Coordinates of C-alpha atoms in Angstrom, one line a residue:
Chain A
X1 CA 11.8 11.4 1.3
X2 CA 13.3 8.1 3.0
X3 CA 14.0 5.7 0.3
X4 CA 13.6 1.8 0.9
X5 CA 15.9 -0.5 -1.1
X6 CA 14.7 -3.8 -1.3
X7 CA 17.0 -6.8 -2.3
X8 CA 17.2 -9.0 -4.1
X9 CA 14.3 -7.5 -7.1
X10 CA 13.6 -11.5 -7.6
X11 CA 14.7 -15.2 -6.3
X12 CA 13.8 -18.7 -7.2
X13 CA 13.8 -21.3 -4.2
X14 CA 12.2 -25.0 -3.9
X15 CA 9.2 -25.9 -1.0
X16 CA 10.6 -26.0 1.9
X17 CA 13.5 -23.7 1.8
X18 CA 14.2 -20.2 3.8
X19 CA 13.7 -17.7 1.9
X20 CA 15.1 -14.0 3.0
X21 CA 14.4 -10.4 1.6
X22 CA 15.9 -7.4 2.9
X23 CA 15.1 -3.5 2.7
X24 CA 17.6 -0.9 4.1
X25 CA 15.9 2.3 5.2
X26 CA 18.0 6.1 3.6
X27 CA 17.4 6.6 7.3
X28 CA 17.2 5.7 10.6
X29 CA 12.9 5.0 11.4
X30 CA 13.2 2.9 14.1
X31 CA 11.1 -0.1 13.9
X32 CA 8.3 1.5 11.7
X33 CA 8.6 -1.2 8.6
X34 CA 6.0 -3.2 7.8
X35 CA 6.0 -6.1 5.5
X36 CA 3.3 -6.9 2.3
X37 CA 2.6 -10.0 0.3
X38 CA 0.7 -9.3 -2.9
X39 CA -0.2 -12.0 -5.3
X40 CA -1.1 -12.1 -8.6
X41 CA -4.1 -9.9 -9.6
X42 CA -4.8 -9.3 -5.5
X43 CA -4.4 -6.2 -3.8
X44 CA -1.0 -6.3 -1.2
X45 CA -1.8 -8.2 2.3
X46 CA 0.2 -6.8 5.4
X47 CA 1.8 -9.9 7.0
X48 CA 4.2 -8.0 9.0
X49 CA 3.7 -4.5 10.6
X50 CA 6.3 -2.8 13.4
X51 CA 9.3 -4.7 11.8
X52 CA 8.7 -7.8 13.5
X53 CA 4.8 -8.2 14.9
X54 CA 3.0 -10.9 12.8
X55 CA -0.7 -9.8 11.8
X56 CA -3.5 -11.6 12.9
X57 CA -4.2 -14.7 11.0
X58 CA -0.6 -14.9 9.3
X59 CA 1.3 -18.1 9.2
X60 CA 3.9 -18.5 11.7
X61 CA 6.3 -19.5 9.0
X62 CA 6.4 -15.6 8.3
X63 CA 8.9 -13.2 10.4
X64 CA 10.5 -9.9 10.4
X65 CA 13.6 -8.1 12.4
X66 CA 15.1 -5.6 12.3
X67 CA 15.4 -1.5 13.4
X68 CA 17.1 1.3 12.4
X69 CA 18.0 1.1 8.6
X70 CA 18.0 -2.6 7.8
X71 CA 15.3 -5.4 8.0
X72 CA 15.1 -8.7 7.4
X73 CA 12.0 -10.4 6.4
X74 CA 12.0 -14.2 6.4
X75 CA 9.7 -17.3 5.1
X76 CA 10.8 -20.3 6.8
X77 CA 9.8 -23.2 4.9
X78 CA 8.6 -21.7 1.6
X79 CA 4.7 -23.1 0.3
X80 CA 3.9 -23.0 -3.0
X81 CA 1.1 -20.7 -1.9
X82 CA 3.8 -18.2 -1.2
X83 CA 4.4 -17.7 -4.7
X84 CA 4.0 -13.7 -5.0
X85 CA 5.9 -10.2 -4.9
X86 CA 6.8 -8.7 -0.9
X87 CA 7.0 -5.3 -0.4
X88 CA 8.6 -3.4 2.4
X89 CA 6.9 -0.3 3.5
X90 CA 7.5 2.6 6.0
X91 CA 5.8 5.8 7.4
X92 CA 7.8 6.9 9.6
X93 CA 7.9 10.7 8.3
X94 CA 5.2 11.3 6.7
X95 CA 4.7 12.6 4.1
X96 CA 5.1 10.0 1.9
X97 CA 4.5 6.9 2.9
X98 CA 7.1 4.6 0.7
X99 CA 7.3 0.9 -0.7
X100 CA 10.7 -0.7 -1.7
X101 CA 10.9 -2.2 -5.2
X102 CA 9.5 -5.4 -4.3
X103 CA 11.0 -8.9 -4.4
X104 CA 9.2 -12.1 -6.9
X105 CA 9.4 -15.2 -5.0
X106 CA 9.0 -17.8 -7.6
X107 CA 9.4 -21.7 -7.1
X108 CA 12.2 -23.7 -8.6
Chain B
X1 CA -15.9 -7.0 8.4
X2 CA -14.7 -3.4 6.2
X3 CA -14.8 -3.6 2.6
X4 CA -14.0 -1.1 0.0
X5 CA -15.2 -0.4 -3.3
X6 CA -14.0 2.0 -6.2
X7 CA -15.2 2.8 -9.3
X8 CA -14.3 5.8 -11.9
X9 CA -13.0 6.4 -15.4
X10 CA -11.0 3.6 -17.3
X11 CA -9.7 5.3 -20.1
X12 CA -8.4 8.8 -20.2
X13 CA -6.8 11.1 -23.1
X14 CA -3.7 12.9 -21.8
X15 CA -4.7 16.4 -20.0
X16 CA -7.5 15.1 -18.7
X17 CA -8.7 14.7 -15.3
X18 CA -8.8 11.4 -13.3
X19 CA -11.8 10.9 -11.1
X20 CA -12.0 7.8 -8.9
X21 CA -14.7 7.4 -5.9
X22 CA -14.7 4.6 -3.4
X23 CA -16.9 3.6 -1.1
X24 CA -16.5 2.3 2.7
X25 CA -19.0 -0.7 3.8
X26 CA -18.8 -1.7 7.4
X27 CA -16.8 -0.3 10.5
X28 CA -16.4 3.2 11.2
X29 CA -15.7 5.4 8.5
X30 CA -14.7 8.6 11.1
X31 CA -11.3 8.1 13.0
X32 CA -9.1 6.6 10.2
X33 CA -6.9 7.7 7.1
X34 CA -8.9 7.1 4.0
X35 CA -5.9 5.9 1.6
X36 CA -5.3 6.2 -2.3
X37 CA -2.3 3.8 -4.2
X38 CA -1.3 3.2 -7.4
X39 CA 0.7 0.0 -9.2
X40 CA 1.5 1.0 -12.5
X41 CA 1.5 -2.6 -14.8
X42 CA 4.2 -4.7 -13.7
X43 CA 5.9 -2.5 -11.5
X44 CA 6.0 -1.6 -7.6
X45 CA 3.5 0.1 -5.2
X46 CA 3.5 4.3 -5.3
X47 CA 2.0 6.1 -2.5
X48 CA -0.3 9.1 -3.2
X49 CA -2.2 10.5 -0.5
X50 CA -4.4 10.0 2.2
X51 CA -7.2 12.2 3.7
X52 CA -8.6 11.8 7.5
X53 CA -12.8 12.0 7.7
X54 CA -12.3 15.7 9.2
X55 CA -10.5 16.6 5.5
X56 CA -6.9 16.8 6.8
X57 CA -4.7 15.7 4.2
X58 CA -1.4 14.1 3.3
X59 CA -0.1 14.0 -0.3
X60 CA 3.1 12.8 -2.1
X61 CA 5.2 15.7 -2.8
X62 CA 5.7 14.0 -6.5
X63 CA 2.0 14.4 -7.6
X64 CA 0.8 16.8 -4.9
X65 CA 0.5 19.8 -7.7
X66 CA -2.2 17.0 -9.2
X67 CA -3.9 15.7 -7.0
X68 CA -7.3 17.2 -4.9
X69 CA -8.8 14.4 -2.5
X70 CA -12.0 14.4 -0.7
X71 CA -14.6 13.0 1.9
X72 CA -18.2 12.6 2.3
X73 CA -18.7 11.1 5.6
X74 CA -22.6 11.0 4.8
X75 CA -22.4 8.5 2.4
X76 CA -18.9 6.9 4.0
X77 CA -16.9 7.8 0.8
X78 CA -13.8 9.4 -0.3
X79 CA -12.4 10.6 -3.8
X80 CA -9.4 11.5 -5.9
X81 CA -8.9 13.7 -9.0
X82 CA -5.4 14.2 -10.7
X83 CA -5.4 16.7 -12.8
X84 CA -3.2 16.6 -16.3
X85 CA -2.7 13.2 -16.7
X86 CA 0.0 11.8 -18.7
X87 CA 0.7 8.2 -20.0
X88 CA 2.8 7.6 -16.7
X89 CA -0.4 7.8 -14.8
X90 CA -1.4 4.5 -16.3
X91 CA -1.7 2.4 -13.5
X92 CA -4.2 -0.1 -11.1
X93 CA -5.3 2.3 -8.2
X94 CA -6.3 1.5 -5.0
X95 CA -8.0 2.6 -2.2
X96 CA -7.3 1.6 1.2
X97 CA -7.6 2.2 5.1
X98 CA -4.7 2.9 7.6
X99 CA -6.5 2.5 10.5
X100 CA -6.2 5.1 14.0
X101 CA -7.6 4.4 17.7
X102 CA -8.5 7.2 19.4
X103 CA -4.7 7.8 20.3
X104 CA -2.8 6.7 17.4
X105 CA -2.5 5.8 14.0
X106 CA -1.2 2.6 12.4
X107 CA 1.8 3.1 9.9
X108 CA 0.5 0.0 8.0
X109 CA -2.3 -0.3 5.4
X110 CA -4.7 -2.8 6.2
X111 CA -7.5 -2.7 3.9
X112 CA -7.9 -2.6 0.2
X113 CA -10.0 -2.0 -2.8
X114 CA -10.2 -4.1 -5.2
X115 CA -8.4 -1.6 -8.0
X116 CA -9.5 0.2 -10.6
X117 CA -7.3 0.3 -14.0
X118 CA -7.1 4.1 -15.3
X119 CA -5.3 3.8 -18.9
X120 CA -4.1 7.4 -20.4
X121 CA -3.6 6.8 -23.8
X122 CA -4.2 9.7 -26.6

């Protein structure tokens, strides 16, 4: 199974600031990453998908890079609507499809 | 616009089986991956299978001795039992869509259920 690592598991930042989570791939899978948001009681949103191709309807204040084993996914300007757990995701051998740990974003 | 809705058991006494249904409204229901996920409380996202309208099948290799899925293209709905369920199948499970085109599938989930909370508790 590819395993992702996502880092850090939590972070605190104040409105406004640029925020940055990262997931390393146990493998090489290319570009196949794709980023979730999932707030509190609400099923996961993709915001991300193909490492770096923002989903229709996503703020442009949301990015991804990345290919390979490491990616980057970025918030630039945090809102306090932001306020929820990303996941990392890939499927790039299937099976399984597998999520990293997830990362809080909470405000300070 | 697609929406999905689940229902099944809530509570469950360990051994037993879990039997979840959900229910596709709007868009096509042949041509894409019909999806099942779980979020035990508090913790992270844990793939466990999805099954194409034609019955072809992907499973986690953790729970795949468990776990039977199934369609019924009729009514635009697709199921999941796990069999022998212990108190680390506790968890909010969804079910979801990873969408295909006629050539290809995407690698991303894109939409969800609203959950359903299965408890295993004896």
């Amino acid at each position: 199974d590819i395993q992702m690592t996502q880092s850090p598991s939590s972070l605190s930042a104040s409105v406004g600031d640029r925020v940055t989570i990262t997931c390393q791939a146990s493998q090489d899978i290319g570009t196949d990453v794709n980023w979730y948001q999932q707030k509190p009681g609400e099923a996961p949103k993709v915001l991300i998908y193909d490492a770096s191709n923002l989903q229709t309807g996503v703020p442009s204040r949301f990015s991804g890079s990345g290919s390979g084993i490491d990616f980057t996914f970025t918030i630039s300007g945090l809102q306090p609507e932001d306020v929820a757990t990303y996941y990392c995701q890939q499927y790039e051998n299937l099976p399984p499809l597998t999520f990293g740990g997830g990362t809080k974003v909470q405000l300070k | 616009q697609v929406r999905l809705q689940q229902w099944g058991a809530g509570l469950l006494k360990p051994s037993e089986t879990l039997s979840l249904t959900c229910t596709v409204y709007g868009g096509s229901f042949n041509g894409h991956y019909w999806t099942w996920i779980r979020q035990p409380p508090g913790k992270g996202l844990e793939w466990i299978g999805e099954i194409f309208h034609t019955g072809t099948t992907n499973c986690n290799p953790s729970l795949e001795s468990r776990v039977s899925m199934s369609v019924d293209t009729a009514k635009s709905q697709f199921s999941l039992r796990v069999s022998s369920v212990t108190v680390a199948d506790t968890a909010l499970y969804y079910c979801a869509r990873r969408s295909c085109s006629p050539t290809t599938c995407n690698t991303w989930i894109d939409y969800w259920g609203q959950g359903a909370l299965v408890s295993v508790s004896s």
